[in-house]
Amino acid sequence: MKAEKDKVVAVAYTLKVDDGESGQELFETVSEENPFYFLFGYQNVLPLFEQAIAGKEAGDTFSVFIDFENGYGDYDENKKVIIPKANFKEEGKKNKDLLRVGKVIPMQDDKGNQMRGEITKVDYRGVHMDFNPPLAGFDLYFEGKVMLVRDAEPVEIEHGHAHGPDGHHHH
């Protein structure tokens, strides 16, 4: 069975990233024992990643280079903001556990768009947050193996994403 639209594909891979200065560094390893599942053809992964897997079958290997423009875009200084600490109070109280450097917090902009911001610093000016994707500005090097290709369950197609090894997932 080939990786194509309406198939669930499981892949194991290593991802190396390059910021253009330090050379390639290992960023992530997804093991064969615990692969990454995605629904092919539903924009759940980067387009060039999906292209590299298109037509492959279980057991096939792949490698793909994705430059930052075709990955997560360039790093944008304008996506770094300082938010007043008062915005993080819950029921009038400061939430110390929430305001930790390195914590990623789901938030919304003034138009209701969902975003994820990482706290980079907390000081007298407020909470410094970075809304860039973690891999913005990095070139990506994937090497991996297709572990499984199966027909997607109707509910997976309806939801637009894979529900794991057997197609069952409870929301």
PDB file of C-alpha atoms in Angstrom:
ATOM      1  CA  MET A   1       0.000   0.000   0.000  1.00  0.00           C
ATOM      2  CA  LYS A   2       1.423   3.368  -1.043  1.00  0.00           C
ATOM      3  CA  ALA A   3       1.411   6.630   0.896  1.00  0.00           C
ATOM      4  CA  GLU A   4      -1.233   8.817  -0.760  1.00  0.00           C
ATOM      5  CA  LYS A   5      -4.323  10.881   0.072  1.00  0.00           C
ATOM      6  CA  ASP A   6      -6.676   9.284   2.612  1.00  0.00           C
ATOM      7  CA  LYS A   7      -3.969   6.933   3.951  1.00  0.00           C
ATOM      8  CA  VAL A   8      -2.575   7.027   7.467  1.00  0.00           C
ATOM      9  CA  VAL A   9       1.202   6.936   7.397  1.00  0.00           C
ATOM     10  CA  ALA A  10       3.505   6.181  10.334  1.00  0.00           C
ATOM     11  CA  VAL A  11       7.126   7.297  10.090  1.00  0.00           C
ATOM     12  CA  ALA A  12      10.226   7.047  12.247  1.00  0.00           C
ATOM     13  CA  TYR A  13      12.829   9.741  11.634  1.00  0.00           C
ATOM     14  CA  THR A  14      15.641  11.908  12.854  1.00  0.00           C
ATOM     15  CA  LEU A  15      15.410  15.638  12.378  1.00  0.00           C
ATOM     16  CA  LYS A  16      18.547  17.728  12.235  1.00  0.00           C
ATOM     17  CA  VAL A  17      18.272  21.502  12.120  1.00  0.00           C
ATOM     18  CA  ASP A  18      20.684  24.170  10.913  1.00  0.00           C
ATOM     19  CA  ASP A  19      20.401  27.834  11.870  1.00  0.00           C
ATOM     20  CA  GLY A  20      22.907  28.807   9.170  1.00  0.00           C
ATOM     21  CA  GLU A  21      25.670  29.433  11.703  1.00  0.00           C
ATOM     22  CA  SER A  22      26.276  26.415  13.936  1.00  0.00           C
ATOM     23  CA  GLY A  23      25.901  23.595  11.378  1.00  0.00           C
ATOM     24  CA  GLN A  24      23.527  20.674  11.716  1.00  0.00           C
ATOM     25  CA  GLU A  25      22.365  19.743  15.195  1.00  0.00           C
ATOM     26  CA  LEU A  26      20.113  16.845  16.163  1.00  0.00           C
ATOM     27  CA  PHE A  27      16.722  18.256  17.166  1.00  0.00           C
ATOM     28  CA  GLU A  28      14.399  15.258  17.412  1.00  0.00           C
ATOM     29  CA  THR A  29      14.371  11.482  17.071  1.00  0.00           C
ATOM     30  CA  VAL A  30      11.118   9.599  16.528  1.00  0.00           C
ATOM     31  CA  SER A  31      11.717   5.879  17.134  1.00  0.00           C
ATOM     32  CA  GLU A  32      10.441   2.906  15.155  1.00  0.00           C
ATOM     33  CA  GLU A  33       8.745   1.692  18.364  1.00  0.00           C
ATOM     34  CA  ASN A  34       6.798   4.931  18.734  1.00  0.00           C
ATOM     35  CA  PRO A  35       6.397   6.409  15.223  1.00  0.00           C
ATOM     36  CA  PHE A  36       4.668   9.614  14.183  1.00  0.00           C
ATOM     37  CA  TYR A  37       1.251   9.043  12.569  1.00  0.00           C
ATOM     38  CA  PHE A  38      -0.349  11.483  10.148  1.00  0.00           C
ATOM     39  CA  LEU A  39      -3.207  11.552   7.679  1.00  0.00           C
ATOM     40  CA  PHE A  40      -1.722  11.967   4.218  1.00  0.00           C
ATOM     41  CA  GLY A  41      -3.087  14.772   2.046  1.00  0.00           C
ATOM     42  CA  TYR A  42      -4.594  16.955   4.794  1.00  0.00           C
ATOM     43  CA  GLN A  43      -1.847  19.547   5.377  1.00  0.00           C
ATOM     44  CA  ASN A  44      -0.893  17.973   8.718  1.00  0.00           C
ATOM     45  CA  VAL A  45       2.816  18.042   7.863  1.00  0.00           C
ATOM     46  CA  LEU A  46       5.073  20.324   5.840  1.00  0.00           C
ATOM     47  CA  PRO A  47       4.303  19.959   2.098  1.00  0.00           C
ATOM     48  CA  LEU A  48       7.891  18.981   1.174  1.00  0.00           C
ATOM     49  CA  PHE A  49       7.929  16.353   3.942  1.00  0.00           C
ATOM     50  CA  GLU A  50       4.758  14.837   2.510  1.00  0.00           C
ATOM     51  CA  GLN A  51       6.159  14.965  -1.045  1.00  0.00           C
ATOM     52  CA  ALA A  52       9.223  13.002   0.104  1.00  0.00           C
ATOM     53  CA  ILE A  53       6.965  10.216   1.409  1.00  0.00           C
ATOM     54  CA  ALA A  54       4.417  10.189  -1.438  1.00  0.00           C
ATOM     55  CA  GLY A  55       4.228   6.787  -3.128  1.00  0.00           C
ATOM     56  CA  LYS A  56       6.422   5.061  -0.541  1.00  0.00           C
ATOM     57  CA  GLU A  57       5.441   1.852   1.246  1.00  0.00           C
ATOM     58  CA  ALA A  58       6.170   0.391   4.673  1.00  0.00           C
ATOM     59  CA  GLY A  59       9.888  -0.363   4.892  1.00  0.00           C
ATOM     60  CA  ASP A  60      10.930   2.360   2.428  1.00  0.00           C
ATOM     61  CA  THR A  61      13.378   5.008   3.619  1.00  0.00           C
ATOM     62  CA  PHE A  62      13.327   8.705   2.864  1.00  0.00           C
ATOM     63  CA  SER A  63      15.446  11.781   3.334  1.00  0.00           C
ATOM     64  CA  VAL A  64      14.446  15.351   2.631  1.00  0.00           C
ATOM     65  CA  PHE A  65      16.013  18.770   3.020  1.00  0.00           C
ATOM     66  CA  ILE A  66      13.577  21.634   3.670  1.00  0.00           C
ATOM     67  CA  ASP A  67      15.014  25.137   3.693  1.00  0.00           C
ATOM     68  CA  PHE A  68      13.564  27.546   6.232  1.00  0.00           C
ATOM     69  CA  GLU A  69      11.432  29.359   3.622  1.00  0.00           C
ATOM     70  CA  ASN A  70       9.605  26.088   2.881  1.00  0.00           C
ATOM     71  CA  GLY A  71       9.654  25.001   6.522  1.00  0.00           C
ATOM     72  CA  TYR A  72       8.487  27.343   9.258  1.00  0.00           C
ATOM     73  CA  GLY A  73       9.563  30.608   7.666  1.00  0.00           C
ATOM     74  CA  ASP A  74      12.157  33.095   8.785  1.00  0.00           C
ATOM     75  CA  TYR A  75      12.498  34.151  12.391  1.00  0.00           C
ATOM     76  CA  ASP A  76      10.416  37.307  12.878  1.00  0.00           C
ATOM     77  CA  GLU A  77      11.489  39.766  15.601  1.00  0.00           C
ATOM     78  CA  ASN A  78       7.985  41.296  15.413  1.00  0.00           C
ATOM     79  CA  LYS A  79       6.579  38.091  16.929  1.00  0.00           C
ATOM     80  CA  LYS A  80       8.358  38.855  20.200  1.00  0.00           C
ATOM     81  CA  VAL A  81       6.157  40.861  22.544  1.00  0.00           C
ATOM     82  CA  ILE A  82       5.962  42.019  26.140  1.00  0.00           C
ATOM     83  CA  ILE A  83       2.607  41.377  27.790  1.00  0.00           C
ATOM     84  CA  PRO A  84       1.659  43.025  31.107  1.00  0.00           C
ATOM     85  CA  LYS A  85       1.829  40.633  34.050  1.00  0.00           C
ATOM     86  CA  ALA A  86      -1.724  41.621  34.984  1.00  0.00           C
ATOM     87  CA  ASN A  87      -2.957  39.742  31.884  1.00  0.00           C
ATOM     88  CA  PHE A  88      -1.812  36.482  33.481  1.00  0.00           C
ATOM     89  CA  LYS A  89      -3.743  36.808  36.733  1.00  0.00           C
ATOM     90  CA  GLU A  90      -6.355  34.175  37.416  1.00  0.00           C
ATOM     91  CA  GLU A  91      -9.227  35.278  39.629  1.00  0.00           C
ATOM     92  CA  GLY A  92      -7.210  38.324  40.678  1.00  0.00           C
ATOM     93  CA  LYS A  93      -4.198  36.295  41.797  1.00  0.00           C
ATOM     94  CA  LYS A  94      -0.779  36.013  40.235  1.00  0.00           C
ATOM     95  CA  ASN A  95      -0.164  32.508  38.911  1.00  0.00           C
ATOM     96  CA  LYS A  96       3.510  31.873  39.696  1.00  0.00           C
ATOM     97  CA  ASP A  97       3.476  28.399  38.138  1.00  0.00           C
ATOM     98  CA  LEU A  98       2.379  29.836  34.812  1.00  0.00           C
ATOM     99  CA  LEU A  99       5.054  32.519  34.521  1.00  0.00           C
ATOM    100  CA  ARG A 100       8.134  30.359  34.095  1.00  0.00           C
ATOM    101  CA  VAL A 101      10.820  30.905  31.448  1.00  0.00           C
ATOM    102  CA  GLY A 102      10.559  28.206  28.785  1.00  0.00           C
ATOM    103  CA  LYS A 103       6.852  27.541  29.386  1.00  0.00           C
ATOM    104  CA  VAL A 104       4.748  27.486  26.217  1.00  0.00           C
ATOM    105  CA  ILE A 105       1.279  28.921  26.687  1.00  0.00           C
ATOM    106  CA  PRO A 106      -1.668  28.691  24.276  1.00  0.00           C
ATOM    107  CA  MET A 107      -3.113  32.170  23.720  1.00  0.00           C
ATOM    108  CA  GLN A 108      -5.380  34.103  21.366  1.00  0.00           C
ATOM    109  CA  ASP A 109      -4.774  37.324  19.511  1.00  0.00           C
ATOM    110  CA  ASP A 110      -7.389  40.106  19.371  1.00  0.00           C
ATOM    111  CA  LYS A 111      -9.015  38.397  16.349  1.00  0.00           C
ATOM    112  CA  GLY A 112      -9.445  35.094  18.215  1.00  0.00           C
ATOM    113  CA  ASN A 113      -6.635  33.277  16.339  1.00  0.00           C
ATOM    114  CA  GLN A 114      -4.968  30.532  18.377  1.00  0.00           C
ATOM    115  CA  MET A 115      -1.237  30.986  18.955  1.00  0.00           C
ATOM    116  CA  ARG A 116       1.437  29.419  21.119  1.00  0.00           C
ATOM    117  CA  GLY A 117       3.915  31.660  22.863  1.00  0.00           C
ATOM    118  CA  GLU A 118       7.046  30.760  24.779  1.00  0.00           C
ATOM    119  CA  ILE A 119       7.983  32.783  27.822  1.00  0.00           C
ATOM    120  CA  THR A 120      11.552  33.991  27.335  1.00  0.00           C
ATOM    121  CA  LYS A 121      11.854  36.361  30.291  1.00  0.00           C
ATOM    122  CA  VAL A 122       9.815  37.887  33.112  1.00  0.00           C
ATOM    123  CA  ASP A 123      10.882  41.271  34.466  1.00  0.00           C
ATOM    124  CA  TYR A 124       9.526  44.616  35.687  1.00  0.00           C
ATOM    125  CA  ARG A 125       8.270  45.434  32.164  1.00  0.00           C
ATOM    126  CA  GLY A 126       6.120  42.315  31.946  1.00  0.00           C
ATOM    127  CA  VAL A 127       6.165  38.850  30.439  1.00  0.00           C
ATOM    128  CA  HIS A 128       8.413  38.576  27.377  1.00  0.00           C
ATOM    129  CA  MET A 129       6.941  36.095  24.904  1.00  0.00           C
ATOM    130  CA  ASP A 130       8.045  34.714  21.561  1.00  0.00           C
ATOM    131  CA  PHE A 131       5.299  33.626  19.154  1.00  0.00           C
ATOM    132  CA  ASN A 132       7.649  32.338  16.443  1.00  0.00           C
ATOM    133  CA  PRO A 133       7.369  28.613  15.705  1.00  0.00           C
ATOM    134  CA  PRO A 134      10.200  26.817  17.550  1.00  0.00           C
ATOM    135  CA  LEU A 135      11.896  25.954  14.236  1.00  0.00           C
ATOM    136  CA  ALA A 136      11.445  29.341  12.517  1.00  0.00           C
ATOM    137  CA  GLY A 137      14.638  30.296  10.684  1.00  0.00           C
ATOM    138  CA  PHE A 138      16.018  26.742  10.648  1.00  0.00           C
ATOM    139  CA  ASP A 139      16.762  24.538   7.644  1.00  0.00           C
ATOM    140  CA  LEU A 140      15.415  21.034   8.314  1.00  0.00           C
ATOM    141  CA  TYR A 141      17.018  17.680   7.422  1.00  0.00           C
ATOM    142  CA  PHE A 142      14.770  14.648   7.845  1.00  0.00           C
ATOM    143  CA  GLU A 143      15.964  11.059   7.445  1.00  0.00           C
ATOM    144  CA  GLY A 144      13.582   8.274   8.161  1.00  0.00           C
ATOM    145  CA  LYS A 145      11.654   5.165   7.371  1.00  0.00           C
ATOM    146  CA  VAL A 146       8.006   4.534   6.572  1.00  0.00           C
ATOM    147  CA  MET A 147       6.770   2.123   9.221  1.00  0.00           C
ATOM    148  CA  LEU A 148       3.150   1.666   8.180  1.00  0.00           C
ATOM    149  CA  VAL A 149       0.642   2.743   5.550  1.00  0.00           C
ATOM    150  CA  ARG A 150      -3.031   1.900   6.095  1.00  0.00           C
ATOM    151  CA  ASP A 151      -6.406   3.055   4.868  1.00  0.00           C
ATOM    152  CA  ALA A 152      -7.761   5.910   6.957  1.00  0.00           C
ATOM    153  CA  GLU A 153     -10.921   5.275   8.923  1.00  0.00           C
ATOM    154  CA  PRO A 154     -13.911   7.417   7.850  1.00  0.00           C
ATOM    155  CA  VAL A 155     -13.793   9.270  11.188  1.00  0.00           C
ATOM    156  CA  GLU A 156     -10.137  10.180  10.589  1.00  0.00           C
ATOM    157  CA  ILE A 157     -10.988  11.647   7.186  1.00  0.00           C
ATOM    158  CA  GLU A 158     -13.922  13.493   8.742  1.00  0.00           C
ATOM    159  CA  HIS A 159     -11.663  14.928  11.488  1.00  0.00           C
ATOM    160  CA  GLY A 160      -8.778  15.609   9.090  1.00  0.00           C
ATOM    161  CA  HIS A 161      -6.123  13.860  11.198  1.00  0.00           C
ATOM    162  CA  ALA A 162      -4.845  10.387  12.136  1.00  0.00           C
ATOM    163  CA  HIS A 163      -6.057   8.683  15.295  1.00  0.00           C
ATOM    164  CA  GLY A 164      -2.981   6.566  16.003  1.00  0.00           C
ATOM    165  CA  PRO A 165      -2.038   2.972  15.182  1.00  0.00           C
ATOM    166  CA  ASP A 166      -5.497   1.468  14.836  1.00  0.00           C
ATOM    167  CA  GLY A 167      -7.570   4.502  13.855  1.00  0.00           C
ATOM    168  CA  HIS A 168      -9.390   4.781  17.179  1.00  0.00           C
ATOM    169  CA  HIS A 169      -9.020   7.885  19.295  1.00  0.00           C
ATOM    170  CA  HIS A 170     -11.246   9.504  21.845  1.00  0.00           C
ATOM    171  CA  HIS A 171     -11.578  13.292  21.803  1.00  0.00           C
TER     172      HIS A 171
END
